Every structure is written in structure tokens, then in C-alpha cells.
Amino acid sequence: MKKAPLVHVVGHQCPDTDAVVSAVIAARLLARTRPEADYVPLMQGVANPQTAWLFAEAGVPLPRIRSDVRPTVGEACHAARSLTADRPLGEALDLLHEHGYSIIPIVDAEGRLAGVIGHALPDSRYLTHFNLEDFLGILVTLPELVSGLGLVPLNPAAERAANAPEASPDAAGAFRLHPGGPAPQPGNILLSGAVPDAAATATRAEAAALIHADCTEVEARAWTATSATPAYLFEGSLMALVTQLPRAIPVGRVMSLRPPVAGPDDLLEDLRSLFVRTPHALPVVDPAGKLLGMISRREALQPPRRGLVLVDHFERTQTVRGWEDAEILQIIDHHRVGGLETVEPARVDCRPLGSTASILTLRFEEAGLVPDAAEARLLLGALVADTLLLTSPTTTPTDRALAPRLAALAGVELASFGREVLSRNDGLATETPAALVTRDLKEFSRGELRFLLGQIETVDLALLHEPRALALRDALDAARQRAGAAFALTMVTDVLSGVSRLLLADPDARRARHLLEGEQPATGVERPIVSRKKQLVPLVLERLSTYRP
């Protein structure tokens, strides 16, 4: 069955609640309205406490963390047809021939990869070109011959042999043809055509078994009924019997051990050099060695282009690694139009609302659909988080109209639920400075100048005492240096009073004074702003426009 095209749905780096919720809800909505693809939501980092709490409240699992959408082995591989080590070689050869496989993986009882077998493997090319007599009792035993070749037991001695404990591997001897071959010896297996006295010859020689061919079952039973030698019938010619003897060998005895493998999270581009040296497919295994599938040369070197839906961001610097090689199908956002460029036309849904969750709520209505209670709770939580319970200047009349409708669908009281959502993001007193400043830190640019803007939410600005503020500023400067940015500025916002303190890390003291319109106090510069998008970004861009180095 052909795989559905894979489409990743992902928000911005340092994900906040709106970014994570929007990825999950957009993936769900697209799956209902455009079911021809497989929509997989992602988040580019660990969920903050507010987001984790909201998803737990809604009973919805958080999406997978992933910040790189370059194709992986797990996304490109196909289901594998495998065999256990006790299956006959003939079964493996038939699969290789009938389906055009390059190799067949061999697994143990728990599904772990034990080895592989195939025509393209250097140590497997002898499989149909050796003398089985040399390996009888080492590679194959009599019971395995009976099973692997589908031999029909002809007499009571054969029935008893089938039910007896399996002989030791070296109990059987070489094959002998009758008539025409060397005289059989004790322990040999006698191969005979339609020769009535073959059973007597086998008994005299104390042969381990007799296998008849080129005759009917009725004839063979009549010739061997009273023989003490286990007798069997191969339903075909004697020549076919001789040539098919190797097919009875259990694959576990001739498979290649320790083959090269790939992991599901390996990047396809990292396999290209390996496939130059490896002409066959590779087994795909998890860290415990369990077989997950196979990846062929074509799948690795010519993967289908995957789709990408970006939510809650429009900046190239905030999106996932590998976006250039994906097909951006949609951008759903409520921020300014940033620097992303697409090769093909993409559907862009950018609306001046308080949250991307608000846009997705409207898209439910536009599609004639209604979010279920869990989806409504996620959407409301994201709307409340981004609009600071409808108090942010980014809040629009549309947001105010949507919030109570979502609350009704979610079965919650808007004000109390909103206050709980906001309180869940207050780590000002408990989280490490590094975690706080990087949790919601985004990169922006003006011309060639790159800078970072962040936001930390609290319900009590008194927690931002001088030692805490200085520690946050040091952590902010460390983040700036790691990113190679010119400066980093974060706003510590009291979501209840509507006031923020600005903390700036900028090695250029003159530019720092210009940005803050004066010296920076130890606990930051207080401003009556609460929105990074609507207030902080325009403020910084305006100050930069008037700065002369």
C-alpha cells in the first residue's frame, strides 16, 4: 500500500503555548479537510510548564520534539518481509526471486535482527553453487530436509523418525545416488528414482534414510512399507531432488551476520555514501535491534519531497532546519510577514488577530466543523496565553468574541480558566535564569543586524529583585553570544498589572543607552507594555531606525 504524503506541521523555535497548540490543532483540522496526506505536528523544543499543563488538562499528548525536518530513514523506509532463522533457504530464495528483493532480513523470536540473506551479499553467492554432501549434518539435518523439501513420509519408520528427538548435527552422512553412485555407507541418505529394491539396499547399508523420486506415492509406499529404514517421497524428478537439496538448509545457518543497518532517526543524506558501497537495501532497526523495516537505495537517494505547514511564525530564523528542501504548503500566522520565501505558491493565512489559535478557531467555522471539548480547551488556552486573558493590545474584537464560545465548548469558566493558564507560566522565582530567558526567545533582523527579543511572564514583578535581574541579564548575554546576535532584550511582563521590565544585554554601551533611552537600572527599565509583537518589536525597530553608530 502506498504511503500517504508526509506533511509536518510546526511552530516556531522556543515554542510557547500558541505555537504548540496551533501545530496540533492545524494538523487535526487539515486531516479532516484534506485527508490525502499524513499530517504530523511537531514542536521545536521542550514544552513550557503552561503548555504541558494545558495539554494534560485537555487529555491530549504533546507533539514530538523535532527542530530538523530533513528526511529521515524512518519516514522513507518500507515494511520488511522477514524470516526466522529456522525457515528453509528455499523460502528465502523464492521471496528474493518473486518480489525482486535484494536481501531478506532474518529475525529472532522477539523480532530482533539476527542477520540477512540475499544474492547481492558476497558471502551468500555460494548458496546455490556448493556440494551439499560436504555440509550434511552441519548445515542441514534429516528432519530439516523433510520439512524444507516437503517430503512425504512413506512408512512407519519415517513416522517414528519424525516424532523422535532431532539427531545431533553430525549424525547424518553423505548422500548417495541409487543406482549408479558409490556404494552407500552406514548413515548415508540414499537418493533413488523408481527403483523397487532401493529399500532393501538402504537397509543392508544401514542408511539413515531413503528418499524416492520419479515415482508415485502408491508405488513408493508399496516398495518401503516393511523397511526398517525411514523412507520418504519427493514429489518430482530425481534431478530436481538433487538440485533442490540446498533449499532445505535453515537460513540461520547461512545468513550474513552483523550486516550494516540504519536507525529510524538517521538522516537520509548521511546514508548516501554508504549506499555507494552497498548495492543492497539496509535493515532499519531500533536501538534494541528490533527490525522496523527496510530502506532501499532508491528510497534513500530519491526521497519524495515532504510538505511543511508553518504555524505561528513567518520568520526564516524561527523555523525548522531543512525547510528549504521541503515544500511549504501553508503558513498560518498572526505576526508580521517575515523573510520566508517559497519555491512554489503557498496558501498564506495571516490575520491580525491576538493568536494563531484564533485563526484556527475561525477556520473550523469556515470548514463547517466544530472543535471537540479537548480541542476547544487547547484553543482557548492558547488564545488566553497569547492575549494575556484578553488584556494585551494585540487582542481584537474577534478574539473577545471567540473566547466565550470556546469556553462553552470546553466546559470551563473563562475568567478562572484564563487566570489558571497564566499562573502556570510563572517561573520567575523557581526556574534557572538560562531556562527562563531562552524559553520564549526569538530572533529578529533589521537589514544585516540580527537581534533576540524574548518575554518572561509573571504574576508578581516583585520577584524581579536585583540579584535575580542581574542573573537573568547574564543568562541573556550568554544566549546572545551563542546565537551570534548583536544584542538580546527580554521583557518581564506582569500579566495582571500590564507592566513590563526590559532587560537588555548589549556589548555596545552607546546602542544600549539609545535603545532604552538612558542607562539601564539593575532591575530593568519599566514600560507600560505587555506585547512583544505589538509593542516591543515596533519599539525596538523604531529606536534602531534613529540610531547612528
XYZ file of C-alpha atoms in Angstrom:
549
model
C 0.000 0.000 0.000
C 1.392 3.386 -0.997
C 2.289 5.734 1.833
C 0.333 8.965 2.157
C 2.497 12.073 1.609
C 4.082 13.251 4.854
C 3.385 16.817 5.965
C 4.993 18.262 9.089
C 3.079 20.972 10.939
C 5.382 23.026 13.133
C 5.538 26.245 15.134
C 8.484 28.480 15.923
C 11.631 27.822 17.923
C 11.414 28.165 21.739
C 7.760 27.178 21.455
C 5.110 28.927 23.508
C 1.595 27.642 24.093
C 0.129 29.178 20.935
C 2.849 27.620 18.748
C 2.393 24.099 20.143
C -1.401 24.213 20.222
C -1.528 25.621 16.696
C 0.664 22.809 15.355
C -1.543 20.131 16.924
C -4.875 21.714 16.021
C -3.805 22.624 12.479
C -2.688 19.020 11.902
C -6.044 17.728 13.163
C -8.039 20.203 11.105
C -6.066 19.504 7.935
C -6.524 15.762 8.435
C -10.296 16.326 8.338
C -10.400 18.784 5.464
C -7.514 17.482 3.303
C -7.197 13.788 4.228
C -4.930 12.878 1.316
C -1.789 13.467 3.434
C -0.413 12.358 6.790
C -0.142 15.476 8.981
C 2.362 15.192 11.844
C 2.571 18.020 14.424
C 5.981 18.916 15.847
C 7.363 21.325 18.428
C 10.850 22.801 18.318
C 11.813 22.308 21.931
C 10.542 21.245 25.325
C 7.070 22.494 26.217
C 6.993 25.166 28.913
C 5.069 24.450 32.148
C 1.997 26.292 30.913
C 1.845 24.306 27.683
C 2.467 20.986 29.424
C -0.284 21.724 31.963
C -2.763 22.728 29.253
C -2.233 19.559 27.212
C -2.546 17.431 30.345
C -5.806 19.214 31.215
C -7.134 18.571 27.709
C -6.021 14.930 27.752
C -4.065 15.389 24.509
C -0.461 14.158 24.126
C 2.189 16.732 23.359
C 3.676 16.515 19.858
C 7.113 15.118 19.195
C 10.085 17.416 19.730
C 11.926 17.975 16.472
C 13.693 21.004 15.027
C 15.033 19.423 11.837
C 12.689 18.217 9.088
C 15.302 16.853 6.739
C 14.140 13.378 5.602
C 14.892 10.509 7.961
C 15.163 6.778 7.398
C 12.060 6.098 9.472
C 9.966 8.296 7.200
C 11.255 6.793 3.951
C 11.595 3.096 4.771
C 9.083 0.404 3.859
C 7.709 -2.574 5.763
C 10.028 -5.571 5.660
C 9.236 -9.175 4.796
C 11.367 -11.150 7.238
C 12.003 -14.799 8.075
C 13.009 -16.541 11.260
C 16.286 -18.440 11.341
C 14.610 -21.865 11.171
C 12.899 -21.227 7.810
C 14.382 -23.095 4.802
C 16.686 -21.382 2.362
C 14.284 -22.213 -0.451
C 11.645 -19.953 1.068
C 14.129 -17.077 1.160
C 15.242 -17.715 -2.427
C 11.623 -17.727 -3.598
C 10.975 -14.385 -1.906
C 14.110 -12.879 -3.406
C 13.085 -14.044 -6.873
C 9.340 -13.401 -6.792
C 9.460 -9.928 -5.234
C 12.790 -8.689 -6.526
C 14.191 -8.162 -3.043
C 17.929 -7.611 -2.740
C 18.099 -9.112 0.747
C 15.789 -10.754 3.272
C 16.231 -9.860 6.961
C 16.372 -12.774 9.394
C 14.945 -12.154 12.878
C 14.789 -13.976 16.184
C 11.616 -14.815 18.117
C 11.440 -11.268 19.543
C 11.773 -9.624 16.136
C 15.397 -8.559 16.612
C 17.627 -8.615 13.548
C 19.861 -11.701 13.528
C 21.293 -11.425 10.013
C 20.402 -11.081 6.342
C 20.475 -13.265 3.265
C 20.488 -12.265 -0.383
C 22.014 -12.694 -3.830
C 23.949 -9.422 -3.590
C 25.846 -10.360 -0.452
C 29.425 -11.543 -1.119
C 29.219 -14.360 1.427
C 25.864 -15.591 0.106
C 26.754 -16.099 -3.547
C 27.752 -19.722 -2.976
C 24.294 -20.673 -1.714
C 23.201 -22.480 -4.844
C 26.694 -23.473 -6.015
C 28.124 -25.877 -3.448
C 28.057 -29.602 -2.800
C 25.538 -30.191 -0.042
C 27.205 -33.506 0.792
C 30.032 -31.538 2.362
C 27.606 -29.836 4.715
C 25.090 -32.585 5.525
C 24.750 -32.703 9.292
C 26.460 -29.324 9.646
C 24.133 -27.032 7.715
C 21.125 -29.348 7.420
C 19.763 -32.393 9.252
C 17.361 -35.077 8.074
C 14.298 -33.545 9.790
C 15.146 -30.230 8.126
C 15.367 -31.955 4.736
C 11.928 -33.464 5.297
C 10.436 -30.121 6.272
C 12.321 -27.927 3.801
C 11.619 -30.095 0.740
C 8.104 -31.118 1.745
C 8.978 -34.825 1.754
C 6.105 -37.280 2.279
C 6.746 -39.982 4.958
C 6.162 -43.410 3.402
C 6.457 -45.975 6.197
C 6.174 -46.377 9.984
C 9.930 -45.942 10.352
C 9.651 -42.486 8.792
C 6.768 -41.586 11.110
C 8.818 -42.658 14.135
C 11.799 -40.631 12.932
C 9.607 -37.551 12.621
C 8.484 -37.846 16.245
C 11.888 -38.739 17.713
C 14.227 -36.142 19.235
C 16.291 -34.498 16.497
C 19.604 -36.200 15.866
C 22.812 -34.399 16.640
C 24.069 -32.269 13.726
C 26.742 -34.767 12.698
C 24.530 -37.855 12.863
C 23.677 -37.855 9.161
C 26.189 -38.812 6.488
C 26.657 -38.048 2.828
C 24.129 -38.527 0.029
C 24.359 -41.480 -2.333
C 22.519 -41.976 -5.610
C 20.967 -45.392 -6.285
C 21.661 -46.932 -8.646
C 24.802 -45.615 -10.284
C 26.539 -43.961 -7.374
C 29.170 -45.229 -4.936
C 28.044 -47.966 -2.600
C 26.075 -46.497 0.309
C 27.679 -46.488 3.734
C 26.097 -46.531 7.207
C 24.492 -43.190 7.975
C 24.216 -42.147 4.313
C 20.991 -40.783 2.837
C 20.081 -42.769 -0.269
C 18.506 -40.857 -3.174
C 16.663 -43.150 -5.571
C 14.469 -42.976 -8.611
C 11.756 -45.538 -9.379
C 13.857 -48.485 -8.163
C 11.835 -51.139 -6.245
C 14.852 -52.678 -4.443
C 16.164 -49.338 -3.102
C 14.633 -50.018 0.333
C 16.461 -53.332 0.637
C 19.734 -51.668 -0.379
C 19.212 -48.939 2.204
C 18.502 -51.468 4.953
C 21.564 -53.560 4.157
C 23.773 -50.483 4.166
C 22.238 -49.185 7.435
C 21.421 -45.929 5.660
C 19.951 -43.088 7.711
C 17.098 -42.629 5.238
C 15.816 -43.293 1.739
C 14.280 -40.609 -0.465
C 12.369 -41.787 -3.545
C 11.671 -39.618 -6.593
C 10.342 -40.170 -10.131
C 7.525 -42.410 -8.866
C 4.016 -42.251 -7.474
C 3.218 -42.299 -3.782
C 1.370 -45.619 -4.209
C 4.442 -47.227 -5.775
C 6.822 -45.820 -3.188
C 4.652 -46.955 -0.267
C 4.461 -50.463 -1.667
C 8.259 -50.659 -2.008
C 9.039 -49.327 1.500
C 6.125 -50.445 3.709
C 8.092 -53.072 5.636
C 11.509 -51.416 5.511
C 13.211 -50.518 8.783
C 14.812 -47.520 7.064
C 12.846 -44.239 7.216
C 11.597 -43.679 3.660
C 10.227 -40.501 2.065
C 8.847 -39.367 -1.270
C 9.960 -36.270 -3.151
C 7.148 -35.325 -5.494
C 9.263 -34.599 -8.540
C 12.146 -35.915 -10.562
C 15.385 -37.251 -9.158
C 17.269 -34.446 -10.895
C 15.004 -31.875 -9.242
C 15.577 -33.526 -5.871
C 19.344 -33.350 -6.238
C 19.338 -29.706 -7.341
C 16.906 -28.618 -4.624
C 18.722 -30.166 -1.671
C 20.326 -26.816 -0.655
C 16.845 -25.268 -0.361
C 16.306 -27.245 2.847
C 19.124 -25.526 4.739
C 17.757 -23.282 7.531
C 18.557 -19.687 6.618
C 20.016 -19.073 10.056
C 22.966 -21.305 9.172
C 23.947 -19.457 6.003
C 22.879 -15.864 6.694
C 25.328 -12.972 6.830
C 25.897 -11.802 10.373
C 26.291 -8.181 11.530
C 25.100 -6.502 8.307
C 25.199 -2.701 8.006
C 21.982 -1.212 9.382
C 20.240 2.150 9.634
C 18.320 3.711 12.514
C 14.893 5.345 12.101
C 16.229 8.785 13.070
C 19.250 8.674 10.745
C 19.198 11.370 8.080
C 18.887 10.063 4.531
C 21.642 12.374 3.364
C 24.012 10.624 5.771
C 23.319 7.267 4.070
C 24.326 8.352 0.587
C 27.990 7.476 0.972
C 27.061 4.103 2.479
C 24.840 3.234 -0.488
C 27.708 3.969 -2.851
C 29.477 0.964 -1.288
C 26.357 -1.106 -0.522
C 24.308 -2.265 -3.535
C 21.506 -3.783 -1.465
C 18.822 -2.436 0.856
C 19.569 -1.864 4.533
C 17.604 -3.176 7.505
C 16.185 -0.451 9.743
C 16.394 -1.282 13.447
C 15.577 0.482 16.690
C 18.175 0.918 19.470
C 17.279 -2.527 20.843
C 17.954 -4.131 17.450
C 14.297 -4.780 16.626
C 13.574 -4.779 12.906
C 11.405 -1.827 11.862
C 11.622 -2.053 8.076
C 13.962 -1.766 5.108
C 15.405 1.228 3.289
C 16.269 0.749 -0.371
C 18.865 2.603 -2.389
C 16.126 4.401 -4.348
C 14.263 5.407 -1.186
C 17.461 6.806 0.308
C 18.752 8.635 -2.751
C 15.450 9.843 -4.221
C 13.076 10.514 -1.311
C 9.754 12.178 -2.075
C 9.659 15.854 -1.194
C 7.722 16.292 2.031
C 5.258 19.041 2.790
C 5.531 21.651 5.524
C 2.887 23.764 7.223
C 4.270 26.601 9.345
C 2.166 27.968 12.180
C 2.592 30.971 14.477
C 5.689 32.314 12.728
C 6.771 33.917 9.476
C 10.474 34.432 10.170
C 13.108 32.305 8.457
C 15.253 32.489 11.595
C 12.469 30.967 13.723
C 11.579 27.988 11.574
C 12.876 24.431 11.378
C 16.122 23.291 9.861
C 15.578 21.720 6.456
C 12.670 23.947 5.466
C 14.468 24.894 2.249
C 14.214 21.318 0.963
C 10.548 20.924 1.886
C 7.501 22.208 0.061
C 5.870 24.877 2.205
C 2.170 24.250 1.672
C 0.690 26.730 4.125
C 1.670 29.449 6.570
C -0.839 30.229 9.315
C 0.207 33.159 11.474
C -0.801 36.360 13.245
C 2.608 38.062 13.263
C 4.289 40.341 10.767
C 5.271 38.895 7.398
C 8.912 37.866 7.740
C 11.681 36.658 5.475
C 10.417 33.241 4.385
C 10.439 32.542 0.656
C 8.760 29.620 -1.100
C 9.627 27.985 -4.420
C 6.005 27.177 -5.200
C 2.930 29.254 -4.325
C 1.734 28.529 -0.789
C -1.531 29.270 0.947
C -0.830 32.071 3.425
C -3.392 32.751 6.139
C -2.004 35.705 8.069
C -4.648 37.605 10.047
C -4.219 40.487 12.515
C -5.651 38.621 15.491
C -4.417 38.042 19.025
C -3.310 34.446 18.474
C -2.863 31.831 15.792
C -5.359 29.777 17.811
C -7.948 32.444 16.967
C -7.288 31.943 13.251
C -7.670 28.178 13.602
C -10.931 28.601 15.512
C -12.260 30.645 12.596
C -11.034 28.001 10.160
C -13.095 25.392 11.988
C -16.154 27.569 11.431
C -15.237 28.242 7.802
C -14.988 24.485 7.203
C -18.366 23.857 8.829
C -16.726 21.959 11.696
C -16.827 22.277 15.471
C -13.802 21.549 17.690
C -14.412 18.891 20.321
C -14.082 19.707 24.037
C -10.367 18.863 24.194
C -9.582 20.884 21.060
C -11.638 23.820 22.362
C -9.727 23.744 25.656
C -6.401 23.818 23.805
C -7.521 26.650 21.533
C -8.863 28.692 24.446
C -5.696 28.156 26.476
C -3.536 29.345 23.580
C -5.771 32.363 22.936
C -5.691 33.316 26.628
C -1.914 32.833 26.832
C -1.157 34.991 23.793
C -3.628 37.771 24.653
C -2.917 37.700 28.415
C -6.556 36.894 29.110
C -7.760 39.404 26.513
C -5.843 42.328 28.101
C -2.985 42.584 25.590
C -3.142 45.374 22.982
C -2.966 42.612 20.374
C -6.466 41.496 21.433
C -9.124 42.169 18.808
C -12.931 42.151 18.938
C -12.761 38.812 17.127
C -10.650 37.320 19.945
C -13.119 38.622 22.530
C -15.995 37.041 20.628
C -14.247 33.698 20.171
C -13.076 33.231 23.776
C -16.507 32.711 25.415
C -17.595 30.420 22.587
C -14.518 28.255 23.095
C -15.081 28.276 26.869
C -18.602 26.939 26.345
C -17.334 24.162 24.061
C -14.560 23.322 26.538
C -16.918 23.346 29.526
C -14.876 25.865 31.541
C -15.459 29.297 33.074
C -13.450 31.782 31.026
C -12.040 34.064 33.738
C -10.972 31.370 36.207
C -9.589 29.130 33.463
C -7.689 32.065 31.995
C -6.124 33.025 35.312
C -5.055 29.408 35.838
C -3.454 29.318 32.380
C -1.460 32.493 33.051
C -0.330 31.396 36.508
C 1.074 28.156 35.061
C 3.734 30.063 33.142
C 5.210 31.930 36.109
C 8.664 30.504 36.739
C 10.295 33.795 37.705
C 11.027 32.635 41.245
C 11.839 28.979 40.577
C 13.347 28.373 37.131
C 17.012 28.776 36.274
C 17.957 32.044 34.569
C 19.117 30.189 31.456
C 15.822 28.320 31.157
C 13.777 31.471 31.723
C 15.476 33.696 29.173
C 15.589 31.065 26.414
C 12.078 29.680 26.886
C 10.500 32.315 24.624
C 13.411 33.992 22.860
C 13.051 34.735 19.154
C 15.485 36.032 16.578
C 14.664 39.111 14.504
C 16.591 41.152 11.994
C 16.766 44.642 10.561
C 18.880 44.624 7.461
C 22.082 42.798 8.391
C 21.563 43.337 12.120
C 20.380 40.239 13.982
C 18.967 40.511 17.492
C 16.962 38.487 20.025
C 13.715 39.515 21.689
C 12.149 37.500 24.490
C 9.375 37.564 27.029
C 9.010 36.176 30.546
C 5.559 36.242 32.124
C 4.867 36.580 35.844
C 2.000 37.441 38.159
C 4.283 39.348 40.557
C 7.032 41.722 39.377
C 8.286 41.975 42.959
C 10.007 38.652 42.281
C 12.357 40.501 39.920
C 14.684 41.741 42.661
C 18.170 42.996 41.843
C 20.134 39.702 42.164
C 17.508 37.893 40.079
C 17.515 40.606 37.407
C 21.318 40.584 37.144
C 21.347 36.782 36.846
C 18.750 36.963 34.075
C 20.779 39.604 32.255
C 23.911 37.429 32.434
C 21.967 34.440 31.060
C 20.542 36.664 28.338
C 24.027 37.761 27.298
C 25.187 34.133 27.181
C 22.256 33.310 24.882
C 23.156 36.319 22.720
C 26.737 35.142 22.342
C 25.679 31.590 21.461
C 23.353 32.918 18.774
C 25.911 35.384 17.426
C 23.345 38.188 17.790
C 24.156 41.882 18.195
C 22.015 42.261 21.302
C 19.307 40.475 23.281
C 16.394 42.086 25.060
C 13.678 40.410 27.099
C 10.570 41.852 28.699
C 9.490 40.542 32.102
C 5.741 41.081 31.994
C 3.320 41.235 34.904
C 0.285 39.756 33.165
C -2.098 41.108 35.804
C -0.907 44.716 36.042
C 0.034 45.194 32.384
C 3.564 46.415 33.100
C 6.916 45.045 31.895
C 10.553 45.470 32.851
C 13.041 45.476 29.979
C 16.361 43.679 30.477
C 18.990 44.285 27.791
C 22.278 42.535 27.044
C 24.287 44.577 24.526
C 28.084 44.886 24.400
C 27.656 48.207 22.570
C 27.013 50.577 25.502
C 26.112 53.502 23.250
C 23.486 51.486 21.362
C 22.167 50.110 24.664
C 21.584 53.633 26.012
C 19.831 54.557 22.781
C 17.558 51.504 22.819
C 16.497 52.097 26.439
C 16.576 55.891 26.188
C 19.011 56.081 29.077
C 21.002 53.960 31.486
C 19.663 50.556 32.479
C 18.697 50.219 36.165
C 19.668 46.995 37.922
C 16.110 45.653 37.787
C 15.418 46.826 34.240
C 13.550 49.674 32.595
C 9.826 49.713 33.361
C 7.429 50.263 30.474
C 3.618 50.019 30.240
C 3.760 47.339 27.559
C 2.751 43.666 27.512
C 3.010 42.539 23.875
C 6.265 41.622 22.198
C 4.673 41.588 18.743
C 2.555 44.724 19.010
C 4.669 46.860 21.306
C 8.229 45.628 21.864
C 9.125 44.806 18.246
C 7.870 48.165 16.877
C 9.619 49.971 19.747
C 12.964 48.302 19.032
C 12.674 48.809 15.267
C 11.822 52.486 15.779
C 14.795 53.029 18.097
C 17.126 51.247 15.649
C 15.883 53.418 12.790
C 17.091 56.524 14.632
C 20.375 55.082 15.848
C 23.576 56.270 14.203
C 26.627 54.157 15.109
